[in-house]
PDB file of C-alpha atoms in Angstrom:
ATOM      1  CA  UNK A 654      96.354 275.588  76.448  1.00 59.00           C
ATOM      2  CA  UNK A 655      94.777 277.676  73.705  1.00 66.00           C
ATOM      3  CA  UNK A 656      96.131 278.392  70.249  1.00 71.00           C
ATOM      4  CA  UNK A 657      96.055 282.106  69.542  1.00 72.00           C
ATOM      5  CA  UNK A 658      96.273 281.667  65.863  1.00 73.00           C
ATOM      6  CA  UNK A 659      96.558 278.831  63.396  1.00 72.00           C
ATOM      7  CA  UNK A 660     100.059 278.429  61.816  1.00 70.00           C
ATOM      8  CA  UNK A 661      98.733 278.328  58.283  1.00 71.00           C
ATOM      9  CA  UNK A 662      95.686 279.408  56.346  1.00 72.00           C
ATOM     10  CA  UNK A 663      93.948 282.681  55.882  1.00 70.00           C
ATOM     11  CA  UNK A 664      93.991 283.550  59.609  1.00 69.00           C
ATOM     12  CA  UNK A 665      97.506 282.208  60.139  1.00 74.00           C
ATOM     13  CA  UNK A 666     100.175 284.338  61.907  1.00 78.00           C
ATOM     14  CA  UNK A 667     103.904 283.689  61.945  1.00 80.00           C
ATOM     15  CA  UNK A 668     104.594 284.930  65.517  1.00 84.00           C
ATOM     16  CA  UNK A 669     108.018 286.140  66.683  1.00 85.00           C
ATOM     17  CA  UNK A 670     107.316 287.644  70.091  1.00 89.00           C
ATOM     18  CA  UNK A 671     104.825 287.814  72.920  1.00 91.00           C
ATOM     19  CA  UNK A 672     104.086 290.284  75.631  1.00 94.00           C
ATOM     20  CA  UNK A 673     101.164 290.118  78.057  1.00 93.00           C
ATOM     21  CA  UNK A 674      99.248 292.226  80.670  1.00 94.00           C
ATOM     22  CA  UNK A 675      96.412 291.279  82.901  1.00 93.00           C
ATOM     23  CA  UNK A 676      93.907 292.023  80.084  1.00 92.00           C
ATOM     24  CA  UNK A 677      95.595 291.135  76.871  1.00 92.00           C
ATOM     25  CA  UNK A 678      98.318 289.261  75.026  1.00 91.00           C
ATOM     26  CA  UNK A 679     100.118 291.067  72.150  1.00 92.00           C
ATOM     27  CA  UNK A 680     101.981 289.059  69.468  1.00 90.00           C
ATOM     28  CA  UNK A 681     104.463 290.417  67.035  1.00 88.00           C
ATOM     29  CA  UNK A 682     103.714 288.500  63.828  1.00 85.00           C
ATOM     30  CA  UNK A 683     104.156 288.378  60.105  1.00 79.00           C
ATOM     31  CA  UNK A 684     101.450 287.106  57.794  1.00 72.00           C
ATOM     32  CA  UNK A 685     102.754 284.150  55.803  1.00 71.00           C
ATOM     33  CA  UNK A 686     103.420 285.243  52.267  1.00 77.00           C
ATOM     34  CA  UNK A 687     105.260 284.039  49.193  1.00 80.00           C
ATOM     35  CA  UNK A 688     106.952 287.416  48.670  1.00 77.00           C
ATOM     36  CA  UNK A 689     108.389 290.354  50.658  1.00 74.00           C
ATOM     37  CA  UNK A 690     105.687 293.081  50.648  1.00 75.00           C
ATOM     38  CA  UNK A 691     104.283 295.637  53.096  1.00 72.00           C
ATOM     39  CA  UNK A 692     101.370 293.338  53.933  1.00 70.00           C
ATOM     40  CA  UNK A 693     103.840 290.623  55.140  1.00 73.00           C
ATOM     41  CA  UNK A 694     106.028 292.868  57.347  1.00 79.00           C
ATOM     42  CA  UNK A 695     105.959 292.592  61.109  1.00 82.00           C
ATOM     43  CA  UNK A 696     102.731 293.953  62.748  1.00 86.00           C
ATOM     44  CA  UNK A 697     101.277 293.686  66.278  1.00 90.00           C
ATOM     45  CA  UNK A 698      98.132 291.655  66.943  1.00 89.00           C
ATOM     46  CA  UNK A 699      96.321 291.628  70.302  1.00 90.00           C
ATOM     47  CA  UNK A 700      94.216 288.914  71.803  1.00 89.00           C
ATOM     48  CA  UNK A 701      92.140 288.886  74.996  1.00 87.00           C
ATOM     49  CA  UNK A 702      93.901 287.323  78.028  1.00 82.00           C
ATOM     50  CA  UNK A 703      91.092 284.937  78.498  1.00 74.00           C
ATOM     51  CA  UNK A 704      88.895 283.457  75.746  1.00 62.00           C
ATOM     52  CA  UNK A 705      85.416 282.619  77.129  1.00 49.00           C
ATOM     53  CA  UNK A 706      85.014 279.753  74.607  1.00 50.00           C
ATOM     54  CA  UNK A 707      88.430 278.207  75.295  1.00 49.00           C
ATOM     55  CA  UNK A 708      89.299 278.488  71.652  1.00 52.00           C
ATOM     56  CA  UNK A 709      91.629 280.869  69.856  1.00 49.00           C
ATOM     57  CA  UNK A 710      89.983 284.016  68.417  1.00 58.00           C
ATOM     58  CA  UNK A 711      91.184 286.264  65.616  1.00 65.00           C
ATOM     59  CA  UNK A 712      93.273 289.054  67.103  1.00 82.00           C
ATOM     60  CA  UNK A 713      92.874 292.773  66.472  1.00 86.00           C
ATOM     61  CA  UNK A 714      95.676 294.812  64.816  1.00 86.00           C
ATOM     62  CA  UNK A 715      97.334 297.189  67.300  1.00 87.00           C
ATOM     63  CA  UNK A 716      99.718 298.579  64.675  1.00 85.00           C
ATOM     64  CA  UNK A 717      98.762 299.718  61.256  1.00 78.00           C
ATOM     65  CA  UNK A 718     101.631 301.360  59.483  1.00 77.00           C
ATOM     66  CA  UNK A 719     103.895 300.807  56.596  1.00 76.00           C
ATOM     67  CA  UNK A 720     107.177 299.302  57.624  1.00 74.00           C
ATOM     68  CA  UNK A 721     107.805 297.016  60.575  1.00 77.00           C
ATOM     69  CA  UNK A 722     106.551 297.308  64.109  1.00 83.00           C
ATOM     70  CA  UNK A 723     109.117 295.570  66.242  1.00 81.00           C
ATOM     71  CA  UNK A 724     109.648 294.566  69.874  1.00 86.00           C
ATOM     72  CA  UNK A 725     106.509 295.353  71.893  1.00 92.00           C
ATOM     73  CA  UNK A 726     106.084 295.715  75.648  1.00 95.00           C
ATOM     74  CA  UNK A 727     102.850 295.405  77.484  1.00 95.00           C
ATOM     75  CA  UNK A 728     101.849 298.164  79.978  1.00 93.00           C
ATOM     76  CA  UNK A 729      98.579 297.986  81.822  1.00 92.00           C
ATOM     77  CA  UNK A 730      95.233 296.970  80.407  1.00 94.00           C
ATOM     78  CA  UNK A 731      95.479 296.906  76.616  1.00 94.00           C
ATOM     79  CA  UNK A 732      98.279 299.440  76.331  1.00 96.00           C
ATOM     80  CA  UNK A 733     101.353 298.423  74.257  1.00 95.00           C
ATOM     81  CA  UNK A 734     104.580 300.263  73.581  1.00 95.00           C
ATOM     82  CA  UNK A 735     106.746 299.413  70.565  1.00 92.00           C
ATOM     83  CA  UNK A 736     109.314 300.615  67.991  1.00 90.00           C
ATOM     84  CA  UNK A 737     107.854 301.753  64.691  1.00 87.00           C
ATOM     85  CA  UNK A 738     110.193 301.713  61.716  1.00 82.00           C
ATOM     86  CA  UNK A 739     107.785 303.053  59.107  1.00 79.00           C
ATOM     87  CA  UNK A 740     109.666 306.344  58.456  1.00 79.00           C
ATOM     88  CA  UNK A 741     113.138 304.766  58.280  1.00 80.00           C
ATOM     89  CA  UNK A 742     113.887 306.182  61.736  1.00 84.00           C
ATOM     90  CA  UNK A 743     112.629 304.112  64.714  1.00 85.00           C
ATOM     91  CA  UNK A 744     109.922 305.942  66.723  1.00 89.00           C
ATOM     92  CA  UNK A 745     108.554 304.819  70.117  1.00 93.00           C
ATOM     93  CA  UNK A 746     104.801 304.469  69.790  1.00 91.00           C
ATOM     94  CA  UNK A 747     102.080 303.568  72.303  1.00 93.00           C
ATOM     95  CA  UNK A 748      98.457 302.651  71.812  1.00 92.00           C
ATOM     96  CA  UNK A 749      95.723 301.746  74.262  1.00 94.00           C
ATOM     97  CA  UNK A 750      93.185 300.366  71.731  1.00 91.00           C
ATOM     98  CA  UNK A 751      93.313 298.426  68.420  1.00 88.00           C
ATOM     99  CA  UNK A 752      94.259 300.412  65.298  1.00 85.00           C
ATOM    100  CA  UNK A 753      90.957 299.634  63.604  1.00 74.00           C
ATOM    101  CA  UNK A 754      90.600 299.007  59.915  1.00 70.00           C
ATOM    102  CA  UNK A 755      94.017 299.097  58.249  1.00 69.00           C
ATOM    103  CA  UNK A 756      94.040 300.047  54.561  1.00 58.00           C
TER     104      UNK A 756
END
């Protein structure tokens, strides 16, 4: 068994859901925070299905939007489909690669 993320600390994720394909595991998570802010809302993080070192690695953000990104479903490869509530109306979103740097 491999931990995907520590529970606490700077790289900690408060996971609430998991979906997986043959290539990746996508976790819905909130970053532990002392207040309710955009930075602490639900986002999607993706991890490789197999870690060559046998240790958890920092995931990559699949979603990068204001508001919450909720239940995700894995498709093939790294593709993920989810509901994005950033606009106040839920939109169905899909992505096949990490979002990159989120500002």
